[in-house]
Amino acid sequence: MENMIKQEICEKKGGNVMGKRYEKTGIDTIADLYGENVFSLKTMRNYLSETAYKSLLTTIKEGTTIDASIADEVADAMKTWAVSKGATHFTHWFQPLTGSTAEKHDSFIVPDNEGGVVLKFSGKELIQGEPDASSFPSGGLRATFEARGYTAWDPTSPAFIKEGELGATLCIPTAFYSYHGEALDKKTPLLRSTAALSKHVSRLAKLFGIEQTSRPYATLGAEQEYFLIDMNFYEGRLDLIQTGRTLFGQPPAKHQQMDDHYFGAIKTRIMSFMDDLDRELWKLGIPSKTRHNEVCPAQFEIAPVFEEQNLASDHNMLTMDILERVAEKHGLACLMHEKPFAGVNGSGKHNNWSLCGPDGKNWLSPGDNPHENAKFLTVICALMKAIDTYAGLLRASVASAGNDHRLGANEAPPAILSIFLGEQLYDIIEQIESGGAKSSKDGGTIEIGVTSLPKFPRDVTDRNRTSPFAFTGNKFEFRAVGSNQSCAGSNIILNTIVADALSDICDQLEADVASGKVFNEVLQDVLQGIVKKHKRILFNGDNYTEDWHVEAEKRGLPNLKDTPAALKAVQDEKVVKLFEKHKVLSKQELKSRHDIYEEQYEMIISIEAGVAAKMARTMIIPAALEYQSSLAGTIEDVSSCGCKSVETKELLETVSGLTETALSSIKKLEGNIAKEATADMLSSMNELRESVDALEGVIPDEIWPLPSYAEMLFMS
Ligand code: ADP
Ligand code: MG
């Protein structure tokens, strides 16, 4: 079987896709292609009356409530446009707490009572939907007798068309909530957290006397890592199919040590995939920008141009979907698990976060004058305060069974949160701390609102790759997010904790200014206070070292090593209050999320345990026994001929020893599965893996029942 797979793969190399030559799309320019499947502002203008267009535009730009009287017109325009693109159905597209996206399609047809149909799509259908919600996780928020769940149109993320082989579907981004209005998805709290952030950024802008021309918002650029392996190998591995990661497998002699894959020339077949991928993304108005080989063979990265956060978050969910679909078309499987292969790099998502102020400027960009710099330093200090106060919560936002294998595994940041500012900015922060006194390196002092800051060169600040939260010149890069996770999770937390820090800062500044104090002076005091209290969160060194773990403990920074430990942080009284204060999540909503994530974690481990036991019993052990019996036969034959078989006997002993160990580990694992003991399942899975991987090292390739790491990582 193996050989047939290899031959098939060889045939596919050079751009053959599923036996068919990959064809160029024939589109003339990217500009024509870009956004062709999006009901964008430009498209809307062509399909809507002036009044409806203007009203919708206000809703989109200012976040105001949609005017119900234009809903019918908008819906009809959307339908007309979608049908012209070949759409037959529409769906409310949403993001339940399963972590993926969901859709339920309805066709546009309405019987005309004359044996035919007309195509209709009403404003009511656009604005609200009621999918059967009973099977989505609600964490106890929805008793079954009122299992209703509703989807509500999010006009700030444009409708788009998803193309199928034969037809197309109009997808409408929506929020998903219960009968009583509780959030059942990731989008609702993201939008609420944006509102909170926006509110306090506006307060700060007012204090700085900044003219407010638009609503402030967070920006997001999500760099996405993924693996591609040949579909035939994928289909030969029950563990990949059912759990997304390999539960067994020996890392090959050569993997990523030579660093020859990172930024290396991209193979022909992969290039075809990437070309196809970019076209599909561009059609959906997703600004895919960068593509390259990652550190591990078969690992790649894609990064878009940053956008408004809610849109970028939707776009990342769509990107993951398109990655899988385009890969399949090319006979490849796209793996977005955080650690599909042990012993080599896992995959993450770098969540680039920044703030666009009401002046339309990036507030994490040091400015050209002292006034702008004061604003920049205030935001930096707000981030220090936010991350230090809620480190555990931010850590919890990236907790998952998959990410547990990656965080702290020598390739990704550890579970300890700290901020990297780079030397120059760190120096400035220290000067703020010593407040006016002659201090630090060049003996300079910073006077907030008076002193100009140097420009921080981006290539200098970006060198520290080991930090979980790094300042990279004009944005922060949160690197602990898992490749498979929705960006919404960590951004809900980031927005909320920064909103909270800004709210405290504004409270103090507003009070002081009202009492007649000088703004620059009180600001200096406030920032100095923050730096003094929260400086421990700053760390410029190597986050991968043991020394840092010791140092972090001394500083009292939390090190929540796995998901169960991290999830406890979600239930902190302090956290409950935070979310209630900023109206992002109620106590019940927060509790439900905690319970869902805990349950998901346990479910994933128990599925993995079940798959591991099954594969070991029904695939690995039979191969090991087969080899043993062939060895035993050989030894008998050889001795009956009067020849020596000392080494062969030793080999047999090794194989039989490992087989026995594996069998007893399976028994233990099965026992832990029966007891539903999550932590024990994890440890006995690891124990079983040891003997199984050792068996892989001695059993003939021909009878080993699984595609090997070398094959999966190098043959595509
Ligand atoms: P780096 O080399 O630091 O990774 P890039 O310029 O390649 O920097 O950017 C990485 C990601 O960060 C891209 O997706 C980019 O669009 C995004 N990014 C750049 N500026 C911002 C910003 N102001 N807000 C959010 N994301 C940003
Ligand atoms: Mg980056």
XYZ file of C-alpha atoms and ligand atoms in Angstrom:
744
model
C 0.000 0.000 0.000
C 2.760 2.344 1.032
C 4.514 1.993 -2.316
C 1.396 2.827 -4.236
C 1.022 6.003 -2.215
C 4.588 7.002 -2.931
C 4.112 6.435 -6.657
C 0.930 8.465 -6.671
C 2.672 11.318 -4.893
C 5.505 11.260 -7.400
C 2.951 11.586 -10.173
C 1.411 14.574 -8.472
C 4.640 16.461 -8.078
C 5.122 19.219 -10.549
C 1.634 20.561 -10.155
C -0.604 17.629 -10.989
C -3.699 17.919 -8.891
C -5.880 14.883 -8.395
C -4.664 13.640 -11.766
C -5.619 16.903 -13.442
C -3.174 19.570 -14.428
C -3.567 22.713 -12.312
C -4.991 25.374 -14.542
C -4.433 29.076 -14.271
C -7.644 30.903 -13.440
C -7.462 33.126 -16.474
C -8.257 36.258 -14.476
C -6.409 39.212 -15.927
C -5.547 41.301 -12.937
C -5.621 40.916 -9.190
C -7.658 44.100 -9.019
C -10.502 42.445 -10.967
C -10.354 39.383 -8.820
C -10.017 41.097 -5.466
C -13.218 41.098 -3.468
C -15.316 39.807 -6.349
C -17.190 37.551 -3.912
C -17.810 40.232 -1.303
C -20.823 42.473 -0.916
C -18.431 45.336 -0.351
C -19.102 49.057 0.006
C -18.351 49.465 -3.666
C -20.813 46.739 -4.635
C -23.418 48.081 -2.239
C -23.240 51.476 -3.841
C -24.216 49.923 -7.161
C -27.100 47.951 -5.733
C -28.617 50.299 -3.120
C -30.459 53.581 -3.173
C -28.525 56.604 -1.928
C -30.549 56.719 1.329
C -30.098 53.048 2.142
C -26.408 53.164 1.284
C -25.742 56.151 3.531
C -27.715 54.694 6.407
C -25.885 51.371 6.170
C -22.561 53.130 5.919
C -23.209 54.946 9.198
C -24.036 51.658 10.884
C -20.821 50.109 9.592
C -18.520 52.999 10.401
C -20.024 54.173 13.670
C -21.360 50.922 15.045
C -24.872 52.339 15.330
C -27.996 50.162 15.254
C -29.245 49.198 11.840
C -32.262 51.126 10.591
C -34.944 48.427 10.227
C -36.697 50.292 7.436
C -33.809 49.732 5.019
C -33.425 46.016 5.822
C -35.739 44.819 3.029
C -33.942 46.889 0.447
C -30.525 45.692 1.603
C -31.665 42.062 1.645
C -33.131 42.296 -1.835
C -29.958 43.928 -3.150
C -27.825 41.236 -1.560
C -29.969 38.545 -3.119
C -29.872 40.108 -6.576
C -26.100 40.402 -6.381
C -25.655 36.894 -4.921
C -27.877 35.290 -7.561
C -25.846 37.008 -10.277
C -22.866 35.193 -8.767
C -24.621 31.835 -8.989
C -25.862 31.655 -5.403
C -28.960 29.571 -4.754
C -28.845 29.656 -0.953
C -28.087 31.966 1.921
C -26.795 31.207 5.363
C -26.184 33.001 8.618
C -22.515 32.309 9.230
C -21.538 32.241 12.909
C -18.887 31.142 15.368
C -20.261 28.916 18.112
C -18.107 27.914 21.054
C -16.992 24.763 19.278
C -14.160 26.962 17.994
C -15.091 26.612 14.328
C -17.697 28.240 12.119
C -21.252 27.079 11.556
C -23.764 27.529 8.778
C -27.244 26.269 7.927
C -28.367 26.929 4.384
C -31.759 28.077 3.136
C -32.504 28.450 -0.531
C -33.985 31.663 -1.909
C -36.895 29.824 -3.510
C -40.518 30.532 -2.711
C -43.187 28.563 -4.688
C -45.297 30.908 -6.838
C -48.378 28.630 -6.694
C -48.304 28.226 -10.448
C -45.857 25.364 -10.394
C -42.812 27.588 -10.417
C -40.758 29.587 -7.951
C -39.630 33.118 -7.320
C -36.435 34.011 -5.481
C -36.883 35.987 -2.281
C -34.799 37.196 0.618
C -36.426 39.499 3.151
C -35.026 42.012 5.596
C -36.298 39.857 8.428
C -34.327 36.884 7.119
C -31.239 39.051 6.792
C -31.402 40.556 10.267
C -32.253 37.546 12.348
C -32.141 33.786 12.037
C -33.025 30.937 14.308
C -30.851 27.916 13.674
C -31.654 24.835 15.712
C -29.276 25.645 18.522
C -29.806 22.709 20.814
C -26.660 20.906 19.737
C -24.214 23.768 20.154
C -22.357 24.081 23.438
C -24.055 26.519 25.806
C -22.487 25.567 29.118
C -25.832 25.441 30.848
C -26.986 28.827 29.563
C -29.831 27.290 27.666
C -32.179 24.828 29.264
C -33.445 22.407 26.622
C -37.036 23.600 26.965
C -35.940 26.964 25.657
C -33.221 25.703 23.375
C -33.662 28.594 21.018
C -30.617 30.307 19.677
C -30.674 33.329 17.432
C -28.265 34.714 14.913
C -28.111 38.451 14.302
C -26.575 40.117 11.276
C -23.247 41.867 11.902
C -23.231 44.572 9.221
C -19.647 45.532 10.115
C -18.350 42.350 8.491
C -19.479 42.184 4.859
C -21.550 39.344 3.413
C -19.645 37.090 1.043
C -20.120 34.221 -1.377
C -18.771 30.794 -0.753
C -18.318 28.916 -3.984
C -18.950 25.190 -4.199
C -18.256 22.770 -7.040
C -21.696 23.298 -8.528
C -23.339 26.181 -6.728
C -22.698 29.033 -4.383
C -23.997 30.300 -1.045
C -24.465 33.826 0.256
C -22.895 33.930 3.728
C -23.966 36.572 6.226
C -21.655 37.053 9.221
C -23.741 36.950 12.391
C -23.560 36.929 16.165
C -25.121 33.962 17.960
C -27.008 34.296 21.244
C -29.634 32.632 23.393
C -33.319 33.360 23.945
C -32.362 35.528 26.919
C -29.676 37.376 25.005
C -26.657 35.551 26.440
C -23.707 35.211 24.087
C -23.242 31.711 22.684
C -20.387 32.582 20.360
C -17.027 34.309 20.035
C -18.162 37.289 18.008
C -20.654 38.780 20.479
C -18.131 39.351 23.284
C -15.554 40.500 20.739
C -17.913 43.237 19.595
C -18.753 44.117 23.197
C -15.055 44.318 24.107
C -14.436 46.573 21.120
C -17.148 48.891 22.395
C -15.503 48.994 25.836
C -12.077 49.667 24.378
C -13.451 52.313 22.071
C -15.196 54.084 24.959
C -12.065 54.470 27.074
C -9.789 55.325 24.161
C -12.204 58.147 23.391
C -11.998 59.354 26.997
C -8.227 59.441 26.752
C -8.389 61.216 23.402
C -10.572 63.849 24.999
C -8.050 64.374 27.788
C -5.341 64.816 25.194
C -7.533 67.260 23.302
C -7.487 65.080 20.210
C -10.144 65.744 17.622
C -12.391 62.713 17.283
C -13.281 62.095 13.678
C -14.035 58.374 13.825
C -14.702 55.569 16.246
C -11.484 54.113 17.688
C -10.905 50.409 17.145
C -8.331 47.674 17.552
C -6.475 46.316 14.549
C -5.421 42.734 13.968
C -3.024 41.004 11.611
C -3.032 37.240 12.201
C -0.018 35.327 10.948
C -1.145 31.731 10.473
C 1.132 28.690 10.544
C 0.099 25.334 9.104
C 1.404 22.014 7.810
C 0.675 20.381 4.469
C 1.024 16.648 3.946
C -0.079 14.405 1.141
C -3.718 13.403 1.531
C -2.859 9.726 1.094
C -0.642 9.792 4.155
C -3.296 11.673 6.084
C -5.871 9.054 5.211
C -3.497 6.349 6.385
C -3.416 7.797 9.898
C -6.444 7.359 12.108
C -4.852 9.695 14.670
C -4.615 12.576 12.193
C -8.131 12.022 10.935
C -9.681 11.861 14.376
C -7.486 14.055 16.544
C -5.568 16.303 14.159
C -2.205 15.194 15.525
C 0.028 12.126 15.353
C -0.255 10.167 18.585
C 2.686 7.961 17.590
C 5.713 8.443 15.388
C 9.456 8.725 15.660
C 10.993 11.993 14.500
C 13.206 11.177 11.506
C 16.996 11.517 11.610
C 16.791 14.666 9.554
C 14.016 17.045 10.321
C 14.545 20.735 10.963
C 18.113 20.781 12.362
C 19.648 22.151 9.196
C 17.269 25.128 9.093
C 17.123 24.549 5.364
C 13.366 24.785 5.086
C 12.781 28.173 6.716
C 12.270 30.751 3.952
C 13.597 28.099 1.517
C 12.541 27.866 -2.122
C 8.943 26.668 -2.267
C 8.331 23.314 -3.977
C 6.348 23.308 -7.208
C 3.348 21.457 -5.867
C 3.173 23.714 -2.826
C 3.500 26.797 -5.040
C 0.477 25.674 -7.039
C -1.397 25.303 -3.790
C -0.310 28.752 -2.572
C -1.197 30.444 -5.866
C -4.602 28.870 -5.761
C -5.012 29.767 -2.089
C -4.177 33.430 -2.596
C -6.652 33.701 -5.453
C -9.417 32.170 -3.342
C -8.610 34.514 -0.458
C -8.408 37.592 -2.645
C -11.779 36.773 -4.185
C -13.154 36.963 -0.647
C -11.482 40.300 -0.015
C -8.972 38.769 2.389
C -5.741 40.753 1.963
C -3.333 37.815 1.912
C 0.130 39.296 1.710
C 3.021 37.074 2.802
C 3.703 33.379 2.215
C 6.747 31.345 3.096
C 8.187 28.061 4.284
C 8.367 27.771 8.060
C 11.022 26.167 10.262
C 9.889 22.562 9.984
C 9.726 20.722 6.669
C 6.110 20.685 5.422
C 5.328 23.738 7.576
C 4.264 27.068 6.092
C 2.928 30.481 7.046
C 0.490 32.925 5.577
C -0.024 36.510 6.755
C -2.554 39.115 5.663
C -2.408 42.880 5.776
C -3.947 43.949 9.091
C -7.569 45.105 9.270
C -10.143 46.216 11.784
C -10.119 43.476 14.380
C -13.623 42.011 14.025
C -13.219 41.792 10.263
C -9.697 40.391 10.554
C -10.930 37.812 13.029
C -13.703 36.713 10.634
C -11.159 36.677 7.844
C -8.860 34.413 9.808
C -11.702 31.955 10.425
C -12.421 32.007 6.702
C -8.738 31.642 5.865
C -8.561 28.449 7.918
C -11.573 27.116 6.088
C -10.153 28.007 2.667
C -6.734 26.554 3.589
C -8.353 23.181 4.175
C -10.504 23.293 1.084
C -7.785 24.390 -1.325
C -5.406 21.810 0.157
C -7.929 19.076 -0.469
C -8.275 20.182 -4.071
C -4.524 19.729 -4.436
C -4.525 16.278 -2.849
C -3.059 17.686 0.350
C -4.235 17.740 3.941
C -3.779 21.009 5.798
C -3.008 20.465 9.476
C -3.667 23.364 11.806
C -3.241 21.483 15.070
C -0.771 23.198 17.423
C 1.478 20.157 17.530
C 0.768 17.671 14.757
C 4.238 16.115 15.031
C 6.214 15.517 18.222
C 9.851 16.530 18.321
C 9.590 19.247 15.664
C 8.060 22.719 15.660
C 4.392 23.173 16.311
C 2.169 25.847 14.785
C 0.938 29.056 16.268
C -0.821 32.169 15.283
C 0.876 35.499 15.856
C -1.805 37.897 16.919
C -0.592 41.379 15.927
C -2.611 43.864 17.939
C -2.733 47.614 17.759
C -5.024 50.533 18.350
C -6.407 52.928 15.776
C -7.426 56.091 17.613
C -10.320 58.450 16.877
C -7.804 60.568 14.945
C -7.354 57.640 12.552
C -3.738 57.195 13.692
C -1.964 54.136 15.049
C -1.604 54.849 18.746
C 1.205 52.352 19.147
C 3.353 54.264 16.748
C 5.706 56.677 18.498
C 4.815 60.101 17.139
C 6.693 63.034 15.694
C 6.125 65.383 18.605
C 6.130 65.244 22.415
C 2.355 65.367 22.612
C 1.934 62.285 20.457
C 4.704 60.563 22.351
C 2.907 61.163 25.631
C -0.135 59.441 24.171
C 2.042 56.568 22.921
C 3.680 56.110 26.338
C 0.298 56.179 28.033
C -0.876 53.302 25.855
C 2.351 51.374 26.529
C 1.858 51.856 30.267
C -1.795 50.837 29.980
C -0.653 47.610 28.321
C 1.886 46.964 31.087
C -0.781 47.446 33.713
C -3.293 45.324 31.787
C -1.009 42.358 31.128
C 0.515 42.319 34.589
C -2.850 42.554 36.332
C -4.511 39.905 34.163
C -1.617 37.680 33.072
C -3.471 34.555 34.155
C -6.566 35.515 32.203
C -4.622 36.245 29.029
C -2.844 32.919 29.464
C -6.241 31.226 29.826
C -7.354 32.723 26.510
C -4.842 30.531 24.686
C -5.366 27.407 26.786
C -6.307 24.279 24.886
C -5.341 20.632 24.799
C -3.488 21.245 21.535
C -1.658 24.380 22.639
C -0.498 22.627 25.835
C 1.923 20.633 23.674
C 3.350 23.755 22.170
C 3.633 26.461 24.830
C 7.001 26.297 26.466
C 8.204 23.473 24.254
C 11.340 25.299 23.160
C 9.892 26.754 20.001
C 7.037 28.779 21.372
C 6.830 31.182 24.276
C 6.478 29.662 27.716
C 3.239 29.800 29.651
C 4.673 32.725 31.649
C 3.448 36.015 30.281
C 5.870 38.892 30.006
C 6.308 41.883 27.720
C 9.271 42.559 25.467
C 9.771 46.262 24.751
C 13.245 46.284 23.284
C 16.175 48.102 24.836
C 15.408 51.629 23.749
C 11.851 51.671 24.939
C 12.794 49.824 28.118
C 15.280 52.553 28.832
C 12.602 55.199 28.418
C 10.295 53.296 30.750
C 13.051 53.248 33.354
C 13.425 56.996 32.980
C 9.710 57.418 33.579
C 10.102 55.305 36.689
C 12.823 57.485 38.127
C 10.683 60.452 37.176
C 12.756 63.479 36.331
C 15.858 62.351 38.180
C 18.980 61.918 36.095
C 19.025 58.282 35.276
C 19.862 55.315 33.080
C 22.125 54.792 30.117
C 22.574 58.120 28.381
C 21.768 60.031 31.524
C 18.648 61.414 29.868
C 15.344 61.991 31.521
C 11.920 61.852 30.061
C 9.453 64.552 30.711
C 6.084 63.377 29.544
C 4.547 65.665 27.008
C 7.759 67.666 26.618
C 10.470 65.288 25.473
C 10.599 63.869 21.960
C 11.241 60.169 21.637
C 13.617 58.595 19.190
C 12.101 56.458 16.435
C 12.248 52.801 17.339
C 13.547 50.938 14.327
C 11.263 47.984 13.662
C 14.013 45.550 12.745
C 15.719 46.166 16.068
C 12.658 45.673 18.214
C 11.658 42.538 16.390
C 14.713 40.434 17.190
C 13.398 38.777 20.303
C 11.495 35.791 18.987
C 11.104 34.124 22.376
C 8.758 36.620 23.985
C 5.047 35.829 24.246
C 4.105 39.506 23.964
C 6.517 41.608 21.987
C 6.489 45.209 20.908
C 7.410 45.200 17.235
C 7.762 48.860 16.375
C 4.129 49.908 16.007
C 2.083 47.003 17.360
C 2.225 44.216 19.902
C 2.566 40.663 18.774
C 0.894 38.087 21.022
C 2.605 34.872 20.030
C 1.057 32.346 22.368
C -2.132 31.901 20.333
C -2.554 28.387 18.951
C -2.762 27.818 15.209
C -6.181 26.249 15.529
C -7.709 28.840 17.830
C -10.015 31.642 16.866
C -8.343 35.045 17.284
C -11.503 36.243 18.977
C -10.632 34.528 22.266
C -7.401 36.365 22.951
C -8.608 39.661 21.505
C -11.704 39.717 23.725
C -9.307 39.559 26.659
C -6.781 42.020 25.226
C -9.444 44.607 24.409
C -11.122 44.250 27.779
C -8.012 44.415 29.952
C -6.623 47.376 28.025
C -10.026 49.088 28.262
C -9.910 48.468 32.004
C -6.414 49.896 32.408
C -7.323 52.946 30.318
C -10.483 53.400 32.332
C -8.461 53.515 35.582
C -5.958 55.908 34.029
C -8.725 58.193 32.755
C -10.520 58.133 36.123
C -7.428 59.471 37.798
C -6.509 61.972 35.100
C -10.036 63.343 34.835
C -10.272 63.824 38.584
C -6.880 65.526 38.808
C -7.503 67.793 35.855
C -10.916 68.726 37.291
C -9.200 69.740 40.519
C -7.066 72.163 38.557
C -3.790 70.273 38.243
C -1.568 70.528 35.153
C -2.253 67.700 32.712
C 1.349 66.873 31.787
C 2.355 66.716 35.426
C -0.436 64.449 36.541
C 0.144 62.247 33.539
C 3.790 61.931 34.491
C 2.764 60.887 38.002
C 0.199 58.378 36.791
C 2.632 56.743 34.384
C 5.377 56.693 36.990
C 3.013 54.931 39.394
C 2.144 52.321 36.773
C 5.760 51.643 35.871
C 6.743 51.256 39.524
C 3.978 48.801 40.154
C 4.066 46.794 36.937
C 7.641 46.871 35.731
C 8.064 43.227 36.741
C 6.081 42.246 33.628
C 8.871 43.542 31.362
C 11.477 41.065 30.189
C 13.872 41.553 27.311
C 15.877 38.347 27.679
C 15.532 34.816 26.361
C 12.180 33.414 27.441
C 13.214 29.847 26.655
C 15.822 29.546 29.416
C 15.467 27.871 32.790
C 16.885 31.036 34.399
C 13.839 32.980 33.279
C 11.511 30.483 34.927
C 13.367 30.967 38.199
C 13.443 34.743 37.791
C 9.748 34.902 36.854
C 8.850 32.970 39.961
C 10.837 35.424 42.065
C 8.919 38.260 40.442
C 5.677 36.526 41.285
C 4.574 36.094 37.658
C 2.158 33.212 37.199
C 3.319 30.133 35.299
C 0.152 28.241 34.447
C 1.566 25.196 32.759
C -1.490 23.473 31.356
C -5.110 24.088 30.438
C -6.683 22.969 33.727
C -4.364 25.319 35.653
C -4.967 28.193 33.225
C -8.755 27.835 33.175
C -8.921 28.384 36.922
C -7.924 32.000 36.247
C -11.205 32.532 34.386
C -13.152 32.026 37.601
C -11.231 34.594 39.633
C -13.495 37.076 41.392
C -11.323 39.846 39.909
C -12.017 38.525 36.401
C -15.761 38.241 36.963
C -15.814 41.875 38.082
C -13.713 42.983 35.110
C -16.095 41.483 32.572
C -19.178 42.733 34.373
C -17.806 46.265 34.688
C -17.147 46.516 30.964
C -20.308 44.612 29.979
C -18.338 42.064 27.967
C -19.526 38.902 29.702
C -21.942 38.427 32.566
C -21.041 36.134 35.441
C -23.199 33.375 33.942
C -21.743 33.815 30.469
C -18.241 33.624 31.879
C -19.042 30.551 33.925
C -20.589 28.860 30.894
C -17.459 29.519 28.863
C -15.247 28.144 31.595
C -17.350 24.980 31.770
C -17.411 24.535 28.001
C -13.644 24.925 27.670
C -13.032 22.544 30.542
C -15.363 19.983 29.033
C -13.801 20.397 25.591
C -10.365 19.820 27.069
C -11.463 16.622 28.768
C -13.266 15.459 25.644
C -10.222 15.976 23.455
C -7.956 14.041 25.821
C -10.428 11.207 26.077
C -10.822 10.996 22.288
C -7.049 10.972 21.889
C -6.758 8.274 24.523
C -9.387 6.162 22.791
C -7.726 6.538 19.401
C -4.276 5.751 20.828
C -5.509 2.586 22.526
C -7.362 1.464 19.418
C -4.448 2.108 17.065
C -2.006 0.380 19.357
C -4.194 -2.677 19.821
C -5.404 -3.120 16.280
C -2.500 -1.834 14.195
C 0.760 -1.684 16.130
C 0.567 -4.849 18.239
C -0.455 -7.090 15.293
C 2.533 -5.780 13.296
C 4.847 -6.361 16.262
C 3.535 -9.903 16.768
C 3.879 -10.666 13.091
C 7.500 -9.587 13.166
C 8.171 -11.556 16.333
C 6.820 -14.717 14.837
C 8.827 -14.228 11.689
C 11.962 -13.655 13.776
C 11.238 -16.714 15.918
C 10.773 -18.814 12.767
C 14.008 -17.476 11.339
C 15.951 -18.257 14.506
C 14.631 -21.836 14.547
C 15.491 -22.324 10.871
C 18.929 -20.817 11.290
C 19.779 -22.925 14.346
C 18.494 -26.078 12.696
C 21.093 -25.431 10.026
C 23.697 -25.214 12.794
C 24.345 -21.484 12.419
C 24.598 -18.821 15.119
C 21.779 -16.361 15.752
C 22.918 -14.552 18.869
C 22.198 -11.038 17.610
C 18.941 -12.097 16.007
C 17.813 -13.521 19.331
C 18.678 -10.212 20.981
C 16.584 -8.446 18.377
C 13.691 -10.791 19.104
C 14.097 -10.085 22.804
C 13.983 -6.351 22.130
C 10.853 -6.665 20.007
C 9.083 -8.962 22.420
C 10.122 -6.820 25.391
C 8.744 -3.686 23.766
C 5.587 -5.498 22.702
C 4.947 -6.654 26.255
C 5.544 -3.148 27.583
C 3.224 -1.716 24.953
C 0.534 -4.251 25.798
C 0.661 -3.466 29.482
C 0.614 0.277 28.733
C -2.474 -0.232 26.579
C -4.146 -2.022 29.462
C -3.290 0.833 31.772
C -4.534 3.418 29.286
C -7.791 1.537 28.819
C -8.206 1.422 32.578
C -7.789 5.190 32.802
C -10.240 5.703 29.944
C -12.787 3.606 31.844
C -12.174 5.700 34.966
C -12.442 8.917 32.941
C -9.246 10.101 34.615
C -8.062 12.861 32.279
C -4.612 13.523 33.727
C -3.866 9.802 33.982
C -5.004 9.242 30.401
C -2.475 11.845 29.292
C 0.394 10.250 31.175
C -0.424 6.712 30.107
C -0.728 7.880 26.481
C 2.799 9.263 26.750
C 3.986 6.043 28.332
C 2.436 3.965 25.556
C 3.963 6.205 22.947
C 7.452 5.422 24.225
C 7.287 1.696 23.508
C 5.336 2.150 20.281
C 7.863 4.656 18.919
C 10.691 2.331 19.945
C 8.950 -0.487 18.045
C 8.762 1.726 14.974
C 12.544 1.923 15.149
C 12.978 -1.861 14.873
C 10.024 -3.190 12.900
C 10.501 -3.469 9.125
C 9.136 -0.515 7.201
C 7.135 -2.898 5.022
C 4.950 -4.147 7.821
C 4.776 -0.952 9.888
C 1.127 0.014 9.487
C 1.480 3.807 9.595
C 3.027 6.397 7.270
C 6.244 7.576 8.934
C 7.262 11.104 9.946
C 9.907 11.122 7.205
C 7.298 10.293 4.583
C 4.744 12.783 5.835
C 7.192 15.641 6.347
C 9.302 15.214 3.258
C 7.053 13.749 0.573
C 4.686 16.327 -0.752
P 6.836 41.142 11.507
O 8.080 40.992 10.716
O 7.012 41.894 12.775
O 6.100 39.885 11.701
P 5.114 42.259 9.445
O 5.151 43.625 8.886
O 5.413 41.129 8.544
O 5.998 42.242 10.723
O 3.696 42.095 10.063
C 3.204 40.941 10.591
C 1.719 41.103 10.704
O 1.428 42.236 11.526
C 1.039 41.351 9.375
O -0.135 40.585 9.336
C 0.767 42.826 9.429
O -0.328 43.213 8.641
C 0.454 43.005 10.907
N 0.485 44.410 11.318
C 1.286 45.412 10.884
N 0.909 46.581 11.434
C -0.155 46.327 12.241
C -1.019 47.110 13.066
N -0.870 48.416 13.193
N -2.004 46.484 13.723
C -2.188 45.161 13.622
N -1.415 44.384 12.865
C -0.418 44.938 12.177
Mg 5.466 38.141 13.263
